[in-house]
Amino acid sequence: MLLICLTIILILIGTFKSQTNYVKAIGGISARDVVLMEEKTGRVLYGKNIHQSEKIASITKIMTAILAIESGKMKKTVTVSWNAVRTEGSSIYLKTGQKIKLEDLVYGLMLRSGNDAANAIAEAVGGSVEGFVYLMNEKAKEIGMKDTYFSNPSGLDEKGKEHYSSAYDMALLTRYAMHNPIYQKIAGTKIYRSDSWDYSWKNKNKLLTSMYKFSTGGKTGFTKKAGRTLVSTASKNNMNLIVVTLNAPSDWQDHMQLFEYGFENYPQTKVLKMGGIKEVKHKIYKNHVFIKNNFEYPLSNEEEKEVTILYQMKKPTKDNPQDGQIVGKAIIKLEGKEIGYRNIFYSNSSVKILSKEIIEQTKQLFLHFIGEKFNG
């Protein structure tokens, strides 16, 4: 299909909320492997050994939790097996034959890191631990976790069995899970009390319960072989961040430092605003094309100047497009690499082209034509 292309290079000096003019070096991070990811776009803002496969301990349980939630059986009552009760390691002290809702098991899994809860969930959702492990690895493939293999639902180190993931893969998994409101609620719960017992569970995630006011959830982990592992999430100024650390002796401090680095240096920036497009001037499209949604991306001050927008329009015919028809794309690039796009729609009615706010904000606007020259 023939295209008409128009490149708009936006130099946005002073356009966005002022930030400090330096990028703070990150020193003193204790983790062997680490990733800082912006949740909405999946952009990695900082990383070290992000694709290195490692033992991950109980952050495995993020996968166990999301599979339980997606099973649709959260209100189902589960009968706890002897096999689940005898699971070694951290426990919520289930008893053989005990009847408990799957939902309560997931809270025990995420807040108290119960290995017995993990196996009880696996048997209820997968039919057996082995069946559930198959589901875990299939879900990992679906999400795009390429450096990962699960052999159990808890993260225990088992002799002769491979069980590993990477910082990047666990960030991908967390990004996926955080799109589920039930997971968000459970991971972000500080204290949980069930109708089934008289005591409360307090979340082991100290960032959430006391240390970091912007924390929204996460999962702790530890084994002797894996060391301290931690996944956590935080939100500030309409921005959601994910941090994963593997083998991190000072994981709480690592996470707080990385969150502050991300919030300070990569604000969520409105690159493209919804509404009419002034730059498209062809007589059929002029004042009749628009974008439905804003495009936002985490950018440093320096990167704002490296953003370009390429408008690719379908070559118009003699007849006007139909109302609501997609007639092109706005492709957003950072330093020449595509970071996203928005569809361009046609409206039979004249559309508002550019708000006063954007006119005042934009200091310089350069037009460069590619392909057929537009009329008007």
CSV table of C-alpha atoms in Angstrom, one decimal:
chain,number,residue,atom,x,y,z
A,1,MET,CA,0.0,0.0,0.0
A,2,LEU,CA,1.4,3.4,-1.0
A,3,LEU,CA,2.1,5.7,1.9
A,4,ILE,CA,2.7,9.4,2.3
A,5,CYS,CA,5.1,10.1,5.1
A,6,LEU,CA,5.7,13.3,7.1
A,7,THR,CA,8.4,13.5,9.7
A,8,ILE,CA,7.9,15.9,12.6
A,9,ILE,CA,11.0,16.6,14.7
A,10,LEU,CA,9.9,18.0,18.0
A,11,ILE,CA,12.4,19.9,20.0
A,12,LEU,CA,10.7,20.3,23.3
A,13,ILE,CA,13.0,22.7,25.2
A,14,GLY,CA,11.2,23.6,28.4
A,15,THR,CA,8.0,21.8,27.3
A,16,PHE,CA,7.7,19.4,30.2
A,17,LYS,CA,7.9,19.8,33.9
A,18,SER,CA,11.4,20.9,34.9
A,19,GLN,CA,13.7,18.2,36.2
A,20,THR,CA,17.3,18.3,37.5
A,21,ASN,CA,19.8,18.5,34.7
A,22,TYR,CA,21.9,15.5,35.7
A,23,VAL,CA,21.5,11.8,35.8
A,24,LYS,CA,22.6,10.5,39.1
A,25,ALA,CA,25.1,7.6,38.9
A,26,ILE,CA,23.8,4.5,40.7
A,27,GLY,CA,26.5,3.3,43.1
A,28,GLY,CA,26.3,0.9,46.0
A,29,ILE,CA,23.8,-1.6,44.5
A,30,SER,CA,24.4,-4.9,46.3
A,31,ALA,CA,22.5,-7.1,43.8
A,32,ARG,CA,24.4,-9.4,41.4
A,33,ASP,CA,21.5,-9.1,38.9
A,34,VAL,CA,19.1,-6.2,38.8
A,35,VAL,CA,16.5,-4.6,36.5
A,36,LEU,CA,14.5,-1.4,36.9
A,37,MET,CA,11.5,-1.4,34.5
A,38,GLU,CA,8.8,1.1,33.8
A,39,GLU,CA,5.6,-0.9,33.9
A,40,LYS,CA,3.4,0.7,31.2
A,41,THR,CA,5.9,0.6,28.4
A,42,GLY,CA,8.2,-2.2,29.6
A,43,ARG,CA,11.2,0.1,29.1
A,44,VAL,CA,14.3,-0.9,31.1
A,45,LEU,CA,15.7,2.2,32.8
A,46,TYR,CA,18.6,0.4,34.5
A,47,GLY,CA,20.0,-3.1,34.5
A,48,LYS,CA,22.9,-5.3,35.3
A,49,ASN,CA,23.1,-9.0,34.2
A,50,ILE,CA,19.4,-8.7,33.3
A,51,HIS,CA,19.3,-11.9,31.2
A,52,GLN,CA,21.5,-14.1,33.4
A,53,SER,CA,19.6,-17.2,34.5
A,54,GLU,CA,19.8,-17.6,38.3
A,55,LYS,CA,18.1,-19.4,41.2
A,56,ILE,CA,15.2,-17.2,42.3
A,57,ALA,CA,13.8,-18.7,45.5
A,58,SER,CA,10.2,-17.6,46.5
A,59,ILE,CA,9.7,-14.9,43.9
A,60,THR,CA,8.7,-17.9,41.9
A,61,LYS,CA,5.4,-17.6,43.8
A,62,ILE,CA,4.4,-14.6,41.6
A,63,MET,CA,3.8,-17.2,38.8
A,64,THR,CA,1.9,-19.5,41.2
A,65,ALA,CA,-0.3,-16.7,42.3
A,66,ILE,CA,-1.3,-15.4,38.9
A,67,LEU,CA,-2.1,-18.9,37.6
A,68,ALA,CA,-4.3,-19.4,40.6
A,69,ILE,CA,-6.1,-16.1,40.0
A,70,GLU,CA,-6.5,-16.8,36.3
A,71,SER,CA,-8.0,-20.3,37.1
A,72,GLY,CA,-11.3,-18.7,38.1
A,73,LYS,CA,-11.3,-20.9,41.2
A,74,MET,CA,-10.4,-18.4,43.9
A,75,LYS,CA,-13.7,-18.9,45.8
A,76,LYS,CA,-13.4,-22.7,45.5
A,77,THR,CA,-12.8,-24.7,48.7
A,78,VAL,CA,-9.6,-26.8,48.6
A,79,THR,CA,-8.9,-29.9,50.7
A,80,VAL,CA,-5.3,-29.8,51.8
A,81,SER,CA,-3.3,-33.0,51.1
A,82,TRP,CA,-0.6,-34.7,53.1
A,83,ASN,CA,1.8,-34.0,50.3
A,84,ALA,CA,1.2,-30.2,50.6
A,85,VAL,CA,1.5,-30.3,54.4
A,86,ARG,CA,4.9,-32.0,54.3
A,87,THR,CA,6.5,-29.4,52.1
A,88,GLU,CA,9.7,-28.1,53.7
A,89,GLY,CA,10.6,-24.5,54.2
A,90,SER,CA,8.4,-21.5,55.1
A,91,SER,CA,4.9,-22.5,56.0
A,92,ILE,CA,1.4,-21.2,56.9
A,93,TYR,CA,1.0,-24.4,58.9
A,94,LEU,CA,-1.7,-26.1,57.0
A,95,LYS,CA,-3.1,-29.4,58.2
A,96,THR,CA,-3.9,-32.6,56.3
A,97,GLY,CA,-7.6,-32.6,55.4
A,98,GLN,CA,-8.1,-28.9,56.2
A,99,LYS,CA,-10.6,-27.2,54.0
A,100,ILE,CA,-9.7,-23.7,52.9
A,101,LYS,CA,-10.5,-21.3,50.1
A,102,LEU,CA,-8.1,-21.1,47.2
A,103,GLU,CA,-8.2,-17.3,47.8
A,104,ASP,CA,-6.9,-17.7,51.3
A,105,LEU,CA,-4.1,-20.0,50.1
A,106,VAL,CA,-3.0,-17.3,47.6
A,107,TYR,CA,-2.9,-14.7,50.4
A,108,GLY,CA,-0.8,-17.1,52.5
A,109,LEU,CA,1.4,-17.7,49.5
A,110,MET,CA,2.1,-14.0,48.8
A,111,LEU,CA,2.1,-12.5,52.3
A,112,ARG,CA,3.8,-15.3,54.3
A,113,SER,CA,5.5,-17.2,51.4
A,114,GLY,CA,3.9,-20.5,52.5
A,115,ASN,CA,5.5,-23.4,50.6
A,116,ASP,CA,2.7,-25.6,51.8
A,117,ALA,CA,0.2,-23.1,50.3
A,118,ALA,CA,2.1,-23.3,47.0
A,119,ASN,CA,1.8,-27.1,46.7
A,120,ALA,CA,-1.9,-27.0,47.8
A,121,ILE,CA,-2.5,-24.4,45.1
A,122,ALA,CA,-0.7,-26.5,42.5
A,123,GLU,CA,-2.7,-29.5,43.3
A,124,ALA,CA,-6.0,-27.6,43.2
A,125,VAL,CA,-5.3,-25.7,39.9
A,126,GLY,CA,-3.1,-28.2,38.0
A,127,GLY,CA,-4.4,-31.5,39.3
A,128,SER,CA,-1.0,-32.3,40.6
A,129,VAL,CA,2.3,-30.4,41.3
A,130,GLU,CA,3.7,-31.8,38.0
A,131,GLY,CA,0.6,-30.7,36.1
A,132,PHE,CA,0.9,-27.2,37.6
A,133,VAL,CA,4.6,-27.0,36.8
A,134,TYR,CA,3.7,-27.6,33.1
A,135,LEU,CA,1.2,-24.7,33.3
A,136,MET,CA,3.9,-22.5,34.8
A,137,ASN,CA,6.3,-23.1,32.0
A,138,GLU,CA,3.6,-22.7,29.3
A,139,LYS,CA,2.6,-19.4,30.9
A,140,ALA,CA,6.3,-18.3,30.9
A,141,LYS,CA,6.5,-19.0,27.2
A,142,GLU,CA,3.3,-17.0,26.6
A,143,ILE,CA,4.7,-14.0,28.5
A,144,GLY,CA,8.0,-14.2,26.7
A,145,MET,CA,10.2,-15.4,29.6
A,146,LYS,CA,13.2,-16.8,27.6
A,147,ASP,CA,15.6,-17.3,30.4
A,148,THR,CA,13.3,-19.2,32.7
A,149,TYR,CA,12.4,-22.8,33.7
A,150,PHE,CA,10.3,-23.8,36.7
A,151,SER,CA,10.3,-27.2,38.4
A,152,ASN,CA,8.1,-26.4,41.4
A,153,PRO,CA,5.5,-23.8,42.5
A,154,SER,CA,7.5,-22.5,45.5
A,155,GLY,CA,11.0,-21.8,44.4
A,156,LEU,CA,12.6,-24.4,46.7
A,157,ASP,CA,16.1,-25.6,45.6
A,158,GLU,CA,15.6,-29.3,44.7
A,159,LYS,CA,18.6,-31.6,44.1
A,160,GLY,CA,18.9,-32.7,40.5
A,161,LYS,CA,16.2,-30.3,39.3
A,162,GLU,CA,16.6,-27.1,37.3
A,163,HIS,CA,14.7,-24.1,38.5
A,164,TYR,CA,15.8,-20.6,37.4
A,165,SER,CA,14.9,-17.3,35.9
A,166,SER,CA,16.5,-13.9,35.2
A,167,ALA,CA,15.9,-10.4,36.6
A,168,TYR,CA,14.4,-9.3,33.2
A,169,ASP,CA,12.0,-12.3,33.0
A,170,MET,CA,10.8,-11.8,36.5
A,171,ALA,CA,10.1,-8.1,35.7
A,172,LEU,CA,8.2,-9.3,32.6
A,173,LEU,CA,6.1,-11.6,34.8
A,174,THR,CA,5.4,-8.9,37.3
A,175,ARG,CA,4.4,-6.5,34.6
A,176,TYR,CA,2.0,-9.1,33.3
A,177,ALA,CA,0.6,-9.9,36.8
A,178,MET,CA,0.2,-6.2,37.7
A,179,HIS,CA,-2.4,-5.8,34.9
A,180,ASN,CA,-4.7,-8.1,37.0
A,181,PRO,CA,-6.6,-6.1,39.7
A,182,ILE,CA,-6.9,-9.2,41.9
A,183,TYR,CA,-3.2,-9.8,41.9
A,184,GLN,CA,-2.6,-6.0,42.5
A,185,LYS,CA,-4.8,-6.2,45.6
A,186,ILE,CA,-3.2,-9.3,47.0
A,187,ALA,CA,0.4,-8.2,46.4
A,188,GLY,CA,-0.4,-4.8,47.9
A,189,THR,CA,-2.1,-6.1,51.0
A,190,LYS,CA,-0.2,-5.3,54.3
A,191,ILE,CA,-2.3,-7.4,56.6
A,192,TYR,CA,-4.9,-10.2,55.9
A,193,ARG,CA,-7.4,-11.9,58.1
A,194,SER,CA,-9.5,-14.8,56.8
A,195,ASP,CA,-12.9,-15.9,58.3
A,196,SER,CA,-11.3,-19.4,58.6
A,197,TRP,CA,-9.0,-18.5,61.5
A,198,ASP,CA,-8.5,-16.0,64.4
A,199,TYR,CA,-5.1,-14.6,63.5
A,200,SER,CA,-3.8,-12.2,60.9
A,201,TRP,CA,-1.0,-12.5,58.3
A,202,LYS,CA,1.4,-9.6,58.0
A,203,ASN,CA,3.1,-9.2,54.7
A,204,LYS,CA,6.9,-9.9,54.8
A,205,ASN,CA,7.5,-7.2,52.3
A,206,LYS,CA,9.0,-4.4,54.5
A,207,LEU,CA,9.0,-1.9,51.7
A,208,LEU,CA,5.2,-2.2,51.6
A,209,THR,CA,4.5,-2.3,55.3
A,210,SER,CA,6.9,0.3,56.6
A,211,MET,CA,10.0,1.3,54.6
A,212,TYR,CA,8.8,3.0,51.4
A,213,LYS,CA,5.7,5.0,51.1
A,214,PHE,CA,5.4,4.6,47.4
A,215,SER,CA,5.5,0.8,47.5
A,216,THR,CA,2.5,-1.0,46.0
A,217,GLY,CA,3.5,-4.6,46.4
A,218,GLY,CA,5.9,-7.4,45.5
A,219,LYS,CA,7.4,-10.7,46.7
A,220,THR,CA,10.3,-11.6,48.9
A,221,GLY,CA,12.5,-14.7,48.5
A,222,PHE,CA,15.5,-16.5,50.1
A,223,THR,CA,17.3,-19.8,50.0
A,224,LYS,CA,20.9,-20.4,50.9
A,225,LYS,CA,21.8,-21.1,47.2
A,226,ALA,CA,19.8,-18.2,45.7
A,227,GLY,CA,20.5,-15.7,48.4
A,228,ARG,CA,18.1,-12.8,49.0
A,229,THR,CA,15.8,-12.2,46.0
A,230,LEU,CA,13.1,-9.5,45.8
A,231,VAL,CA,10.5,-8.2,43.4
A,232,SER,CA,8.8,-4.9,44.2
A,233,THR,CA,6.6,-2.3,42.6
A,234,ALA,CA,6.1,1.3,43.3
A,235,SER,CA,3.9,4.2,42.0
A,236,LYS,CA,4.5,8.0,42.1
A,237,ASN,CA,3.4,10.9,39.9
A,238,ASN,CA,1.4,8.7,37.5
A,239,MET,CA,4.3,6.4,37.0
A,240,ASN,CA,4.6,2.7,37.9
A,241,LEU,CA,8.0,1.0,38.4
A,242,ILE,CA,9.2,-2.5,38.9
A,243,VAL,CA,12.5,-3.5,40.5
A,244,VAL,CA,13.9,-7.1,40.5
A,245,THR,CA,17.1,-8.0,42.4
A,246,LEU,CA,18.7,-11.4,42.6
A,247,ASN,CA,21.4,-12.3,45.2
A,248,ALA,CA,21.2,-8.9,46.9
A,249,PRO,CA,22.4,-8.7,50.5
A,250,SER,CA,21.0,-5.2,50.9
A,251,ASP,CA,17.8,-5.6,48.8
A,252,TRP,CA,15.6,-3.1,50.6
A,253,GLN,CA,18.1,-0.3,50.1
A,254,ASP,CA,18.7,-1.4,46.5
A,255,HIS,CA,15.0,-1.1,45.7
A,256,MET,CA,14.5,2.2,47.3
A,257,GLN,CA,17.5,3.7,45.6
A,258,LEU,CA,16.5,2.3,42.2
A,259,PHE,CA,12.9,3.6,42.6
A,260,GLU,CA,14.1,7.1,43.4
A,261,TYR,CA,16.5,7.0,40.5
A,262,GLY,CA,13.7,6.1,38.1
A,263,PHE,CA,11.2,8.6,39.5
A,264,GLU,CA,13.7,11.4,39.5
A,265,ASN,CA,15.4,10.9,36.1
A,266,TYR,CA,12.7,9.4,33.8
A,267,PRO,CA,9.4,11.2,34.3
A,268,GLN,CA,6.4,9.9,32.3
A,269,THR,CA,6.5,12.3,29.4
A,270,LYS,CA,3.5,13.1,27.1
A,271,VAL,CA,5.2,12.8,23.7
A,272,LEU,CA,2.0,12.9,21.6
A,273,LYS,CA,-1.3,14.3,22.6
A,274,MET,CA,-4.7,13.0,21.6
A,275,GLY,CA,-6.7,15.2,19.2
A,276,GLY,CA,-6.4,16.8,15.8
A,277,ILE,CA,-3.1,16.7,13.9
A,278,LYS,CA,-2.0,20.0,12.5
A,279,GLU,CA,1.0,18.7,10.6
A,280,VAL,CA,-1.1,16.7,8.0
A,281,LYS,CA,-2.0,19.2,5.4
A,282,HIS,CA,-3.3,17.2,2.4
A,283,LYS,CA,-6.6,18.7,1.3
A,284,ILE,CA,-8.6,15.5,2.0
A,285,TYR,CA,-7.0,15.0,5.5
A,286,LYS,CA,-6.4,18.6,6.6
A,287,ASN,CA,-8.5,19.3,9.8
A,288,HIS,CA,-10.1,15.9,9.6
A,289,VAL,CA,-7.5,13.5,11.1
A,290,PHE,CA,-6.9,12.8,14.8
A,291,ILE,CA,-5.4,10.5,17.4
A,292,LYS,CA,-7.6,8.9,20.0
A,293,ASN,CA,-5.1,8.4,22.9
A,294,ASN,CA,-2.0,10.2,24.3
A,295,PHE,CA,1.3,8.5,23.9
A,296,GLU,CA,3.5,8.7,27.1
A,297,TYR,CA,7.0,7.4,27.6
A,298,PRO,CA,9.6,7.6,30.4
A,299,LEU,CA,12.2,10.0,29.2
A,300,SER,CA,15.2,11.8,30.6
A,301,ASN,CA,15.7,15.5,29.9
A,302,GLU,CA,18.3,14.7,27.3
A,303,GLU,CA,16.2,12.1,25.6
A,304,GLU,CA,13.2,14.5,25.1
A,305,LYS,CA,15.3,16.3,22.4
A,306,GLU,CA,15.9,13.0,20.5
A,307,VAL,CA,12.2,12.1,20.0
A,308,THR,CA,10.9,12.2,16.4
A,309,ILE,CA,7.4,11.5,15.1
A,310,LEU,CA,6.8,10.0,11.6
A,311,TYR,CA,3.3,10.4,10.2
A,312,GLN,CA,2.6,7.7,7.7
A,313,MET,CA,-0.7,8.4,5.8
A,314,LYS,CA,-2.5,6.2,3.3
A,315,LYS,CA,-2.4,7.8,-0.1
A,316,PRO,CA,-5.9,9.3,-0.4
A,317,THR,CA,-8.3,8.4,-3.3
A,318,LYS,CA,-10.9,10.7,-4.9
A,319,ASP,CA,-13.5,9.7,-2.4
A,320,ASN,CA,-13.2,10.8,1.3
A,321,PRO,CA,-12.5,8.1,3.9
A,322,GLN,CA,-15.3,6.9,6.1
A,323,ASP,CA,-15.9,8.4,9.5
A,324,GLY,CA,-13.7,6.6,12.1
A,325,GLN,CA,-11.5,4.9,9.4
A,326,ILE,CA,-7.8,4.4,10.2
A,327,VAL,CA,-6.0,6.4,7.6
A,328,GLY,CA,-2.4,6.3,8.9
A,329,LYS,CA,0.0,5.9,11.8
A,330,ALA,CA,2.0,8.2,14.0
A,331,ILE,CA,5.3,6.4,14.6
A,332,ILE,CA,7.3,7.6,17.6
A,333,LYS,CA,11.0,7.1,17.6
A,334,LEU,CA,13.8,7.7,20.1
A,335,GLU,CA,17.2,8.2,18.7
A,336,GLY,CA,16.0,6.6,15.5
A,337,LYS,CA,14.5,3.5,17.1
A,338,GLU,CA,10.7,3.0,17.2
A,339,ILE,CA,9.3,3.0,20.7
A,340,GLY,CA,5.6,3.0,19.8
A,341,TYR,CA,2.8,4.3,17.6
A,342,ARG,CA,-0.7,5.6,17.5
A,343,ASN,CA,-3.3,5.0,14.8
A,344,ILE,CA,-4.6,8.1,12.9
A,345,PHE,CA,-8.3,8.2,12.4
A,346,TYR,CA,-10.5,10.2,9.9
A,347,SER,CA,-13.4,12.3,11.0
A,348,ASN,CA,-16.2,13.6,8.7
A,349,SER,CA,-16.4,16.6,10.9
A,350,SER,CA,-13.7,19.2,11.4
A,351,VAL,CA,-11.5,18.3,14.4
A,352,LYS,CA,-9.7,20.6,16.9
A,353,ILE,CA,-6.2,20.8,15.7
A,354,LEU,CA,-3.9,22.1,18.4
A,355,SER,CA,-4.7,23.3,21.9
A,356,LYS,CA,-3.3,26.6,23.3
A,357,GLU,CA,-1.4,24.6,25.9
A,358,ILE,CA,0.6,22.7,23.3
A,359,ILE,CA,1.2,25.9,21.3
A,360,GLU,CA,2.6,27.6,24.3
A,361,GLN,CA,4.7,24.6,25.3
A,362,THR,CA,6.3,23.9,21.9
A,363,LYS,CA,9.3,26.1,21.4
A,364,GLN,CA,10.4,24.9,18.0
A,365,LEU,CA,8.7,22.8,15.4
A,366,PHE,CA,10.6,21.6,12.3
A,367,LEU,CA,8.9,20.0,9.4
A,368,HIS,CA,10.6,17.6,7.0
A,369,PHE,CA,8.7,16.2,4.0
A,370,ILE,CA,9.2,12.6,2.8
A,371,GLY,CA,7.6,11.3,-0.3
A,372,GLU,CA,4.7,13.2,-2.0
A,373,LYS,CA,4.5,16.9,-1.0
A,374,PHE,CA,1.3,17.8,0.7
A,375,ASN,CA,-0.9,20.6,-0.7
A,376,GLY,CA,-2.0,23.5,1.5
